[in-house]
mmCIF file of C-alpha atoms in Angstrom:
data_model
loop_
_atom_site.group_PDB
_atom_site.id
_atom_site.type_symbol
_atom_site.label_atom_id
_atom_site.label_comp_id
_atom_site.label_asym_id
_atom_site.label_seq_id
_atom_site.Cartn_x
_atom_site.Cartn_y
_atom_site.Cartn_z
ATOM 1 C CA MET A 1239 4.526 0.889 26.639
ATOM 2 C CA LEU A 1240 3.150 -1.172 23.759
ATOM 3 C CA ASP A 1241 0.098 -3.193 24.762
ATOM 4 C CA THR A 1242 0.708 -6.142 22.451
ATOM 5 C CA ALA A 1243 -2.482 -7.960 23.446
ATOM 6 C CA LEU A 1244 -4.641 -4.909 22.669
ATOM 7 C CA SER A 1245 -2.802 -4.285 19.392
ATOM 8 C CA ARG A 1246 -3.358 -7.854 18.201
ATOM 9 C CA ARG A 1247 -6.982 -7.823 19.296
ATOM 10 C CA ARG A 1248 -7.460 -4.642 17.274
ATOM 11 C CA THR A 1249 -5.904 -6.092 14.132
ATOM 12 C CA LYS A 1250 -7.891 -9.322 14.498
ATOM 13 C CA ILE A 1251 -11.154 -7.385 14.615
ATOM 14 C CA LEU A 1252 -10.137 -5.304 11.617
ATOM 15 C CA THR A 1253 -9.074 -8.418 9.684
ATOM 16 C CA ALA A 1254 -12.438 -10.064 10.397
ATOM 17 C CA ALA A 1255 -14.207 -6.898 9.265
ATOM 18 C CA ILE A 1256 -12.280 -6.742 5.981
ATOM 19 C CA ARG A 1257 -12.815 -10.439 5.274
ATOM 20 C CA ALA A 1258 -16.544 -10.109 5.904
ATOM 21 C CA ALA A 1259 -16.699 -6.960 3.782
ATOM 22 C CA HIS A 1260 -14.966 -8.655 0.861
ATOM 23 C CA ALA A 1261 -17.366 -11.591 1.169
ATOM 24 C CA TRP A 1262 -20.281 -9.169 1.154
ATOM 25 C CA THR A 1263 -19.101 -7.565 -2.101
ATOM 26 C CA VAL A 1264 -19.106 -10.951 -3.883
ATOM 27 C CA ARG A 1265 -22.139 -12.506 -2.171
ATOM 28 C CA HIS A 1266 -24.165 -12.737 -5.378
ATOM 29 C CA GLU A 1267 -21.598 -14.789 -7.294
ATOM 30 C CA GLU A 1268 -19.770 -16.620 -4.487
ATOM 31 C CA PRO A 1269 -21.881 -19.202 -2.547
ATOM 32 C CA ARG A 1270 -19.263 -19.434 0.209
ATOM 33 C CA ALA A 1271 -19.576 -15.724 1.021
ATOM 34 C CA TRP A 1272 -22.398 -16.120 3.556
ATOM 35 C CA ARG A 1273 -20.492 -18.764 5.515
ATOM 36 C CA GLU A 1274 -17.512 -16.368 5.660
ATOM 37 C CA ILE A 1275 -19.695 -13.535 6.929
ATOM 38 C CA MET A 1276 -21.124 -15.756 9.677
ATOM 39 C CA SER A 1277 -17.661 -17.022 10.606
ATOM 40 C CA MET A 1278 -16.228 -13.489 10.884
ATOM 41 C CA THR A 1279 -19.241 -12.390 12.916
ATOM 42 C CA GLY A 1280 -18.373 -15.143 15.373
ATOM 43 C CA VAL A 1281 -14.739 -13.993 15.497
ATOM 44 C CA VAL A 1282 -15.751 -10.410 16.327
ATOM 45 C CA ASN A 1283 -18.266 -11.510 18.960
ATOM 46 C CA SER A 1284 -15.580 -13.613 20.650
ATOM 47 C CA LEU A 1285 -13.183 -10.654 20.670
ATOM 48 C CA CYS A 1286 -15.777 -8.241 22.091
ATOM 49 C CA PRO A 1287 -17.408 -10.289 24.880
ATOM 50 C CA GLN A 1288 -18.409 -7.238 26.906
ATOM 51 C CA GLN A 1289 -20.882 -5.947 24.308
ATOM 52 C CA ARG A 1290 -24.150 -7.253 22.901
ATOM 53 C CA VAL A 1291 -23.765 -10.206 20.538
ATOM 54 C CA LEU A 1292 -24.062 -9.097 16.904
ATOM 55 C CA THR A 1293 -26.025 -10.934 14.253
ATOM 56 C CA PRO A 1294 -24.368 -11.289 10.816
ATOM 57 C CA ALA A 1295 -26.725 -8.630 9.409
ATOM 58 C CA GLU A 1296 -25.837 -6.207 12.216
ATOM 59 C CA PHE A 1297 -22.129 -6.890 11.708
ATOM 60 C CA VAL A 1298 -22.332 -6.150 7.978
ATOM 61 C CA ASP A 1299 -24.313 -2.992 8.700
ATOM 62 C CA SER A 1300 -21.618 -1.822 11.127
ATOM 63 C CA LEU A 1301 -18.950 -2.062 8.424
ATOM 64 C CA SER A 1302 -20.260 1.124 6.795
ATOM 65 C CA ARG A 1303 -19.372 3.086 9.943
ATOM 66 C CA PRO A 1304 -15.977 3.825 11.555
ATOM 67 C CA MET A 1305 -14.406 0.871 13.361
ATOM 68 C CA ILE A 1306 -14.435 2.702 16.683
ATOM 69 C CA ARG A 1307 -18.235 2.390 16.642
ATOM 70 C CA LEU A 1308 -17.884 -1.403 16.472
ATOM 71 C CA ALA A 1309 -15.406 -1.716 19.349
ATOM 72 C CA PRO A 1310 -14.885 1.621 21.160
ATOM 73 C CA ASP A 1311 -12.569 0.260 23.842
ATOM 74 C CA VAL A 1312 -10.308 -1.463 21.293
ATOM 75 C CA PHE A 1313 -9.952 1.333 18.738
ATOM 76 C CA GLU A 1314 -9.820 4.288 21.110
ATOM 77 C CA ASN A 1315 -6.837 6.582 20.428
ATOM 78 C CA ASP A 1316 -5.757 4.587 17.349
ATOM 79 C CA PRO A 1317 -5.994 5.899 13.747
ATOM 80 C CA LEU A 1318 -7.576 2.617 12.652
ATOM 81 C CA GLY A 1319 -10.641 3.624 14.667
ATOM 82 C CA SER A 1320 -11.642 6.134 11.991
ATOM 83 C CA LEU A 1321 -11.433 3.542 9.216
ATOM 84 C CA THR A 1322 -14.637 2.580 7.390
ATOM 85 C CA VAL A 1323 -14.535 -0.798 5.643
ATOM 86 C CA LEU A 1324 -17.561 -0.688 3.319
ATOM 87 C CA GLU A 1325 -18.663 2.229 1.159
ATOM 88 C CA TRP A 1326 -21.683 1.798 -1.110
ATOM 89 C CA ASP A 1327 -21.318 -1.984 -0.914
ATOM 90 C CA GLU A 1328 -17.672 -1.806 -2.063
ATOM 91 C CA LEU A 1329 -14.405 -2.027 -0.151
ATOM 92 C CA SER A 1330 -13.556 1.542 0.785
ATOM 93 C CA ASP A 1331 -10.368 3.367 -0.066
ATOM 94 C CA ASP A 1332 -9.615 3.194 3.678
ATOM 95 C CA VAL A 1333 -9.110 -0.558 3.292
ATOM 96 C CA TRP A 1334 -6.451 -0.121 0.608
ATOM 97 C CA SER A 1335 -4.799 2.924 2.153
ATOM 98 C CA ASP A 1336 -4.534 1.626 5.707
ATOM 99 C CA GLY A 1337 -6.617 -1.423 6.588
ATOM 100 C CA CYS A 1338 -4.828 -4.019 4.463
ATOM 101 C CA THR A 1339 -1.506 -3.309 6.204
ATOM 102 C CA ALA A 1340 -2.965 -4.546 9.508
ATOM 103 C CA ILE A 1341 -4.188 -7.945 8.278
ATOM 104 C CA MET A 1342 -3.193 -10.953 10.359
ATOM 105 C CA GLU A 1343 -4.015 -14.655 10.408
ATOM 106 C CA LEU A 1344 -7.218 -15.458 12.305
ATOM 107 C CA LEU A 1345 -7.989 -19.144 11.832
ATOM 108 C CA HIS A 1346 -4.758 -21.103 11.648
ATOM 109 C CA LYS A 1347 -6.507 -24.443 11.171
ATOM 110 C CA GLY A 1348 -9.638 -25.123 9.181
ATOM 111 C CA ASP A 1349 -9.745 -21.656 7.627
ATOM 112 C CA GLN A 1350 -12.182 -22.292 4.785
ATOM 113 C CA GLY A 1351 -11.757 -18.748 3.503
ATOM 114 C CA ARG A 1352 -8.269 -19.593 2.279
ATOM 115 C CA GLY A 1353 -9.762 -21.636 -0.524
ATOM 116 C CA TRP A 1354 -11.298 -18.617 -2.264
ATOM 117 C CA LEU A 1355 -10.570 -15.297 -0.553
ATOM 118 C CA PRO A 1356 -7.656 -13.232 -1.957
ATOM 119 C CA SER A 1357 -4.529 -13.999 0.053
ATOM 120 C CA TRP A 1358 -4.145 -10.406 1.259
ATOM 121 C CA THR A 1359 -7.419 -10.713 3.225
ATOM 122 C CA TRP A 1360 -6.259 -13.569 5.437
ATOM 123 C CA THR A 1361 -2.490 -13.395 5.696
ATOM 124 C CA ARG A 1362 -0.084 -10.775 6.912
ATOM 125 C CA GLN A 1363 1.273 -8.121 4.609
ATOM 126 C CA GLU A 1364 4.776 -9.583 4.800
ATOM 127 C CA ALA A 1365 3.586 -12.957 3.511
ATOM 128 C CA VAL A 1366 1.824 -11.363 0.532
ATOM 129 C CA GLN A 1367 4.934 -9.323 -0.167
ATOM 130 C CA ASN A 1368 7.138 -12.387 0.115
ATOM 131 C CA GLU A 1369 4.984 -14.241 -2.405
ATOM 132 C CA ALA A 1370 5.563 -11.494 -4.968
ATOM 133 C CA PHE A 1371 9.176 -10.956 -3.907
ATOM 134 C CA LEU A 1372 9.911 -14.643 -4.420
ATOM 135 C CA ALA A 1373 9.450 -14.194 -8.164
ATOM 136 C CA ILE A 1374 11.526 -11.023 -8.100
ATOM 137 C CA LYS A 1375 14.338 -12.620 -6.073
ATOM 138 C CA THR A 1376 14.537 -16.030 -7.760
ATOM 139 C CA GLY A 1377 17.882 -16.392 -9.513
ATOM 140 C CA ALA A 1378 18.672 -12.705 -9.057
ATOM 141 C CA ASP A 1379 21.872 -11.049 -7.899
ATOM 142 C CA ASP A 1380 21.685 -7.570 -6.358
ATOM 143 C CA ARG A 1381 21.611 -5.770 -9.719
ATOM 144 C CA LEU A 1382 18.907 -7.976 -11.210
ATOM 145 C CA TYR A 1383 16.810 -7.825 -8.042
ATOM 146 C CA VAL A 1384 16.804 -4.019 -8.096
ATOM 147 C CA ALA A 1385 16.038 -3.960 -11.834
ATOM 148 C CA ARG A 1386 13.046 -6.288 -11.416
ATOM 149 C CA ARG A 1387 11.612 -4.536 -8.379
ATOM 150 C CA ARG A 1388 12.129 -1.075 -9.832
ATOM 151 C CA PHE A 1389 10.382 -2.182 -13.015
ATOM 152 C CA VAL A 1390 7.253 -3.142 -11.065
ATOM 153 C CA VAL A 1391 7.214 0.247 -9.320
ATOM 154 C CA GLU A 1392 7.736 2.222 -12.519
ATOM 155 C CA HIS A 1393 5.505 0.143 -14.808
ATOM 156 C CA PRO A 1394 2.441 -1.102 -12.872
ATOM 157 C CA VAL A 1395 0.187 -0.839 -15.947
ATOM 158 C CA GLY A 1396 0.481 -0.824 -19.734
ATOM 159 C CA GLY A 1397 -0.019 -2.784 -22.907
ATOM 160 C CA VAL A 1398 1.145 -6.402 -22.950
ATOM 161 C CA GLY A 1399 3.512 -5.755 -25.839
ATOM 162 C CA GLU A 1400 4.782 -2.511 -24.333
ATOM 163 C CA ILE A 1401 5.590 -4.196 -21.012
ATOM 164 C CA ALA A 1402 7.343 -7.073 -22.808
ATOM 165 C CA ASP A 1403 9.451 -4.602 -24.811
ATOM 166 C CA LEU A 1404 10.357 -2.634 -21.695
ATOM 167 C CA CYS A 1405 11.368 -5.844 -19.910
ATOM 168 C CA MET A 1406 13.606 -6.740 -22.848
ATOM 169 C CA GLU A 1407 15.230 -3.289 -22.758
ATOM 170 C CA ALA A 1408 15.844 -3.701 -19.016
ATOM 171 C CA GLY A 1409 17.291 -7.183 -19.551
ATOM 172 C CA ILE A 1410 14.741 -8.926 -17.317
ATOM 173 C CA ASP A 1411 11.855 -11.353 -17.558
ATOM 174 C CA MET A 1412 8.400 -10.097 -16.543
ATOM 175 C CA PRO A 1413 8.848 -9.844 -12.730
ATOM 176 C CA VAL A 1414 5.245 -10.390 -11.576
ATOM 177 C CA PRO A 1415 1.959 -11.410 -13.232
ATOM 178 C CA TYR A 1416 -0.084 -8.722 -14.992
ATOM 179 C CA THR A 1417 -3.878 -9.085 -15.258
ATOM 180 C CA PRO A 1418 -6.729 -7.275 -17.058
ATOM 181 C CA LEU A 1419 -7.863 -4.004 -15.508
ATOM 182 C CA PRO A 1420 -10.472 -4.489 -12.749
ATOM 183 C CA ALA A 1421 -13.969 -3.422 -13.795
ATOM 184 C CA ASP A 1422 -14.057 -0.588 -11.264
ATOM 185 C CA ARG A 1423 -11.066 1.041 -12.986
ATOM 186 C CA VAL A 1424 -12.797 1.606 -16.320
ATOM 187 C CA HIS A 1425 -15.180 4.357 -17.416
ATOM 188 C CA ASP A 1426 -17.860 3.686 -20.009
ATOM 189 C CA GLY A 1427 -16.269 0.319 -20.752
ATOM 190 C CA ARG A 1428 -13.405 2.025 -22.550
ATOM 191 C CA TRP A 1429 -11.412 4.676 -20.677
ATOM 192 C CA TRP A 1430 -9.092 4.584 -17.688
ATOM 193 C CA TRP A 1431 -6.772 7.023 -15.933
ATOM 194 C CA PRO A 1432 -3.412 6.414 -14.199
ATOM 195 C CA CYS A 1433 -2.797 7.999 -10.810
ATOM 196 C CA PRO A 1434 -0.272 10.815 -11.363
ATOM 197 C CA VAL A 1435 1.740 9.553 -8.383
ATOM 198 C CA CYS A 1436 1.763 5.729 -8.531
ATOM 199 C CA LYS A 1437 0.561 5.291 -12.174
ATOM 200 C CA TRP A 1438 -1.860 2.476 -11.256
ATOM 201 C CA PRO A 1439 -5.399 2.747 -12.712
ATOM 202 C CA MET A 1440 -7.646 4.929 -10.575
ATOM 203 C CA ARG A 1441 -11.067 3.802 -9.343
ATOM 204 C CA VAL A 1442 -14.086 5.058 -11.291
ATOM 205 C CA ASN A 1443 -17.364 5.500 -9.392
ATOM 206 C CA GLY A 1444 -19.966 7.261 -11.502
ATOM 207 C CA SER A 1445 -18.498 10.650 -12.333
ATOM 208 C CA GLN A 1446 -15.801 10.387 -9.636
ATOM 209 C CA VAL A 1447 -12.268 9.190 -10.369
ATOM 210 C CA ARG A 1448 -9.700 8.758 -7.611
ATOM 211 C CA CYS A 1449 -6.589 6.848 -6.643
ATOM 212 C CA THR A 1450 -7.481 4.159 -4.133
ATOM 213 C CA TYR A 1451 -4.478 5.191 -2.048
ATOM 214 C CA GLN A 1452 -5.999 8.314 -0.553
ATOM 215 C CA TYR A 1453 -2.684 9.928 0.426
ATOM 216 C CA HIS A 1454 -1.819 10.443 -3.237
ATOM 217 C CA GLN A 1455 -4.605 13.038 -3.121
ATOM 218 C CA ALA A 1456 -5.626 12.218 -6.684
ATOM 219 C CA HIS A 1457 -9.371 12.903 -6.814
ATOM 220 C CA TYR A 1458 -11.187 14.113 -9.910
ATOM 221 C CA SER A 1459 -14.582 14.546 -11.529
ATOM 222 C CA ILE A 1460 -15.304 13.556 -15.101
ATOM 223 C CA GLY A 1461 -16.156 16.763 -16.954
ATOM 224 C CA THR A 1462 -18.861 17.274 -19.534
ATOM 225 C CA GLY A 1463 -16.515 18.125 -22.407
ATOM 226 C CA THR A 1464 -14.126 15.918 -24.344
ATOM 227 C CA THR A 1465 -10.778 16.358 -26.034
ATOM 228 C CA ALA A 1466 -10.434 16.837 -29.800
ATOM 229 C CA ASP A 1467 -10.078 13.079 -30.248
ATOM 230 C CA GLY A 1468 -13.155 12.294 -28.130
ATOM 231 C CA ARG A 1469 -11.503 11.390 -24.824
ATOM 232 C CA PRO A 1470 -13.299 12.382 -21.609
ATOM 233 C CA ARG A 1471 -11.646 15.095 -19.529
ATOM 234 C CA LEU A 1472 -10.991 15.131 -15.802
ATOM 235 C CA GLN A 1473 -11.386 18.104 -13.489
ATOM 236 C CA ARG A 1474 -9.336 18.340 -10.308
ATOM 237 C CA ARG A 1475 -11.253 18.311 -7.021
ATOM 238 C CA ASP A 1476 -8.123 18.916 -4.944
ATOM 239 C CA PRO A 1477 -5.681 21.709 -5.916
ATOM 240 C CA ARG A 1478 -2.829 19.765 -4.291
ATOM 241 C CA VAL A 1479 -2.990 17.118 -7.028
ATOM 242 C CA PRO A 1480 0.159 17.692 -9.112
ATOM 243 C CA ARG A 1481 -1.456 17.241 -12.513
ATOM 244 C CA THR A 1482 -4.509 15.906 -14.315
ATOM 245 C CA PRO A 1483 -3.842 12.733 -16.327
ATOM 246 C CA ALA A 1484 -5.270 12.218 -19.785
ATOM 247 C CA ALA A 1485 -7.704 9.381 -20.441
ATOM 248 C CA ARG A 1486 -6.173 6.163 -21.771
ATOM 249 C CA GLU A 1487 -8.075 3.700 -23.906
ATOM 250 C CA ARG A 1488 -8.438 0.173 -22.578
ATOM 251 C CA ARG A 1489 -7.423 -2.386 -25.176
ATOM 252 C CA LEU A 1490 -8.986 -5.822 -24.873
ATOM 253 C CA GLN A 1491 -7.134 -7.812 -27.499
ATOM 254 C CA GLY A 1492 -3.793 -8.202 -29.212
ATOM 255 C CA PRO A 1493 -0.335 -6.960 -28.177
ATOM 256 C CA GLN A 1494 -1.811 -3.640 -27.003
ATOM 257 C CA ARG A 1495 -4.125 -5.397 -24.519
ATOM 258 C CA THR A 1496 -4.176 -3.324 -21.313
ATOM 259 C CA VAL A 1497 -2.975 -5.074 -18.148
ATOM 260 C CA CYS A 1498 -1.858 -4.087 -14.657
ATOM 261 C CA VAL A 1499 -0.293 -5.630 -11.574
ATOM 262 C CA GLU A 1500 -2.702 -7.110 -9.051
ATOM 263 C CA HIS A 1501 -4.197 -5.134 -6.163
ATOM 264 C CA ALA A 1502 -1.883 -6.612 -3.532
ATOM 265 C CA VAL A 1503 1.267 -6.061 -5.627
ATOM 266 C CA TRP A 1504 0.208 -2.469 -6.199
ATOM 267 C CA ARG A 1505 -0.429 -1.775 -2.500
ATOM 268 C CA PHE A 1506 2.517 -3.639 -0.988
ATOM 269 C CA ILE A 1507 5.199 -3.115 -3.642
ATOM 270 C CA VAL A 1508 4.249 -0.196 -5.888
ATOM 271 C CA VAL A 1509 2.884 2.231 -3.278
ATOM 272 C CA PRO A 1510 5.811 1.983 -0.812
ATOM 273 C CA GLY A 1511 8.211 1.668 -3.748
ATOM 274 C CA VAL A 1512 7.172 5.110 -4.987
ATOM 275 C CA GLU A 1513 8.418 6.640 -1.722
ATOM 276 C CA GLU A 1514 11.581 4.544 -1.680
ATOM 277 C CA LEU A 1515 12.450 5.297 -5.293
ATOM 278 C CA ARG A 1516 11.739 8.997 -4.837
ATOM 279 C CA LEU A 1517 14.136 9.146 -1.895
ATOM 280 C CA TYR A 1518 16.809 7.271 -3.872
ATOM 281 C CA LEU A 1519 16.503 9.440 -6.983
ATOM 282 C CA LYS A 1520 16.654 12.657 -4.970
ATOM 283 C CA TRP A 1521 20.211 11.876 -3.851
ATOM 284 C CA HIS A 1522 21.566 9.517 -6.508
ATOM 285 C CA GLY A 1523 24.586 10.908 -8.370
ATOM 286 C CA LYS A 1524 25.452 13.638 -5.861
ATOM 287 C CA GLU A 1525 29.117 12.981 -5.106
ATOM 288 C CA PRO A 1526 30.740 12.086 -2.811
ATOM 289 C CA LEU A 1527 27.477 10.548 -1.571
ATOM 290 C CA GLU A 1528 26.753 6.964 -2.606
ATOM 291 C CA VAL A 1529 23.154 5.757 -2.488
ATOM 292 C CA ALA A 1530 22.028 2.124 -2.725
ATOM 293 C CA LEU A 1531 18.417 1.126 -3.375
ATOM 294 C CA TRP A 1532 17.283 -2.165 -1.764
ATOM 295 C CA PRO A 1533 20.897 -3.297 -1.161
ATOM 296 C CA SER A 1534 21.673 -6.973 -0.539
ATOM 297 C CA ARG A 1535 18.277 -7.827 -2.038
ATOM 298 C CA ASP A 1536 16.311 -5.663 0.372
ATOM 299 C CA LEU A 1537 18.318 -5.871 3.558
ATOM 300 C CA TYR A 1538 17.481 -2.170 3.811
ATOM 301 C CA ASP A 1539 15.302 0.040 1.639
ATOM 302 C CA VAL A 1540 17.878 2.786 1.066
ATOM 303 C CA GLU A 1541 21.475 3.067 2.256
ATOM 304 C CA PHE A 1542 23.499 6.294 2.196
ATOM 305 C CA THR A 1543 27.297 6.302 2.466
ATOM 306 C CA ILE A 1544 29.960 9.028 2.396
ATOM 307 C CA ALA A 1545 33.305 7.220 2.444
ATOM 308 C CA CYS A 1546 35.499 10.277 2.990
ATOM 309 C CA THR A 1547 33.823 11.134 6.286
ATOM 310 C CA GLY A 1548 32.946 7.597 7.357
ATOM 311 C CA TRP A 1549 29.243 8.426 7.575
ATOM 312 C CA SER A 1550 26.508 5.955 6.651
ATOM 313 C CA LEU A 1551 22.790 5.636 7.168
ATOM 314 C CA ALA A 1552 20.564 2.658 6.410
ATOM 315 C CA VAL A 1553 16.801 3.218 6.481
ATOM 316 C CA ASP A 1554 13.656 1.122 6.259
ATOM 317 C CA LEU A 1555 10.523 2.927 5.047
ATOM 318 C CA LYS A 1556 7.201 1.988 6.623
ATOM 319 C CA ASP A 1557 3.801 3.371 5.682
ATOM 320 C CA VAL A 1558 0.927 2.211 7.893
ATOM 321 C CA ALA A 1559 -1.826 3.985 9.811
ATOM 322 C CA SER A 1560 -1.402 2.338 13.205
ATOM 323 C CA ALA A 1561 1.874 2.912 15.040
ATOM 324 C CA SER A 1562 1.041 0.211 17.572
ATOM 325 C CA ALA A 1563 0.326 -2.376 14.867
ATOM 326 C CA LEU A 1564 3.621 -1.532 13.155
ATOM 327 C CA ALA A 1565 5.539 -1.676 16.432
ATOM 328 C CA ASP A 1566 3.954 -5.045 17.183
ATOM 329 C CA LYS A 1567 5.154 -6.450 13.837
ATOM 330 C CA ILE A 1568 8.669 -5.052 14.284
ATOM 331 C CA LYS A 1569 8.936 -6.567 17.752
ATOM 332 C CA ASP A 1570 8.007 -9.924 16.190
ATOM 333 C CA LYS A 1571 10.500 -9.484 13.360
ATOM 334 C CA PRO A 1572 13.242 -6.884 14.055
ATOM 335 C CA LEU A 1573 14.589 -4.801 11.194
ATOM 336 C CA ALA A 1574 18.187 -4.802 9.985
ATOM 337 C CA ALA A 1575 18.099 -1.016 9.656
ATOM 338 C CA LYS A 1576 18.066 0.903 12.911
ATOM 339 C CA THR A 1577 16.392 3.951 11.370
ATOM 340 C CA ILE A 1578 12.691 3.682 10.533
ATOM 341 C CA VAL A 1579 11.368 6.277 8.100
ATOM 342 C CA ILE A 1580 7.689 7.118 7.672
ATOM 343 C CA PRO A 1581 6.210 9.270 4.882
ATOM 344 C CA ASP A 1582 5.683 12.926 5.692
ATOM 345 C CA HIS A 1583 1.907 12.495 5.380
ATOM 346 C CA ARG A 1584 1.906 10.259 8.474
ATOM 347 C CA GLY A 1585 2.968 13.301 10.485
ATOM 348 C CA HIS A 1586 4.914 14.110 13.627
ATOM 349 C CA GLY A 1587 2.293 12.506 15.862
ATOM 350 C CA GLN A 1588 2.967 9.023 14.492
ATOM 351 C CA LYS A 1589 6.700 9.703 14.547
ATOM 352 C CA ILE A 1590 6.595 10.488 18.267
ATOM 353 C CA GLU A 1591 4.329 7.539 19.039
ATOM 354 C CA LEU A 1592 6.535 5.085 17.127
ATOM 355 C CA GLN A 1593 9.644 6.416 18.833
ATOM 356 C CA ASP A 1594 8.043 5.805 22.234
ATOM 357 C CA LEU A 1595 7.006 2.277 21.199
ATOM 358 C CA LEU A 1596 10.366 1.389 19.606
ATOM 359 C CA PRO A 1597 13.087 3.025 21.734
ATOM 360 C CA ASP A 1598 15.814 0.842 20.178
ATOM 361 C CA TYR A 1599 15.235 2.469 16.778
ATOM 362 C CA THR A 1600 15.468 6.012 15.464
ATOM 363 C CA VAL A 1601 12.199 7.126 13.860
ATOM 364 C CA TRP A 1602 12.253 9.870 11.231
ATOM 365 C CA LEU A 1603 9.983 11.403 8.661
ATOM 366 C CA VAL A 1604 11.240 11.524 5.070
ATOM 367 C CA GLU A 1605 11.908 15.248 5.547
ATOM 368 C CA ASP A 1606 14.212 14.400 8.476
ATOM 369 C CA VAL A 1607 16.210 12.013 6.276
ATOM 370 C CA ASN A 1608 16.567 14.644 3.561
ATOM 371 C CA ARG A 1609 17.702 17.214 6.096
ATOM 372 C CA GLU A 1610 20.327 14.870 7.570
ATOM 373 C CA VAL A 1611 21.647 13.746 4.176
ATOM 374 C CA ALA A 1612 21.926 17.368 3.016
ATOM 375 C CA LYS A 1613 23.840 18.258 6.171
ATOM 376 C CA GLN A 1614 26.252 15.343 5.832
ATOM 377 C CA LEU A 1615 26.784 16.031 2.127
ATOM 378 C CA ALA A 1616 27.580 19.691 2.766
ATOM 379 C CA ARG A 1617 29.993 18.688 5.504
ATOM 380 C CA ALA A 1618 31.759 16.215 3.208
ATOM 381 C CA ARG A 1619 32.117 18.751 0.415
ATOM 382 C CA LYS A 1620 33.772 21.207 2.814
ATOM 383 C CA LYS A 1621 36.251 18.595 3.992
ATOM 384 C CA PRO A 1622 39.815 19.390 2.789
ATOM 385 C CA LYS A 1623 41.046 16.976 0.117
#
């Protein structure tokens, strides 16, 4: 059975750790950072009364080690226990791949961090999503909603003029704000690389270049040679990476000025949207199957229908590390779709755990959905006309 109290305690500790880590990364330019670190140290000490009280310095030091070392009894047997929050005084890729999906509100009243911390560090994922979705949904019917949301997934980075032209071709206004590339996405002040999976600018750390979402398996080294036009080359560190992107030049002025969607939009809309769009495109146009992407302005993520056999399937894709944290959220806010789909990289272990925690839903991997749709499509095509 789901231990809701333990699950929420776990996500509170992780939220405090991420907030303190973010404050630590900006401590030199943000005078309120130290107060935030002390406040989050107090939160963690109150949630772990059975262990020795941590000082702020000890708490910050612990953030460079797996979370299970901070609170063994809380993170035991949960994937979030292996998460490390700080890496070389920066937020780790673990935070963006898994940690940010477990954020929850800590201080409902008098939360001074809300005045300066990014909203994703102190409010739940759904609220951050809703903030971005509000702009996408405003004044939109189903067709316009899908066009706007798909645009964000397919075009998370580009030149200002290019994005404006693409919006005009799609018949939409710019769906979400675009901002200059973060400093950690640029090499030598000039070059950047898009992830071959999600297209968002990859993080550059010395000679290492990688997508912050670790499951895209996009990890490279900057080689010693250059292309004929002087662009630096990447070398793959992981043979599973589908391809090696070419270096793009960052433009700082004019209509070619390089911009991208913000971190939170990338993680909560672009990253899951890649999986959702991939599933939609795999089956779109294969008659007599009808496929709807984000129907009724996101009532479901993908809906499959075969009218001639009366078969239909509505699915909601979820991609988080902790099955218990996800189950806790779904119990708070039930889904319209009765089939939950998780990416194949989350594995059968999470599928089984989620199914045990959410017996009123069917839990599948993406490969299970593809297998079922293929079976139903073959059955429909054999049906006498």
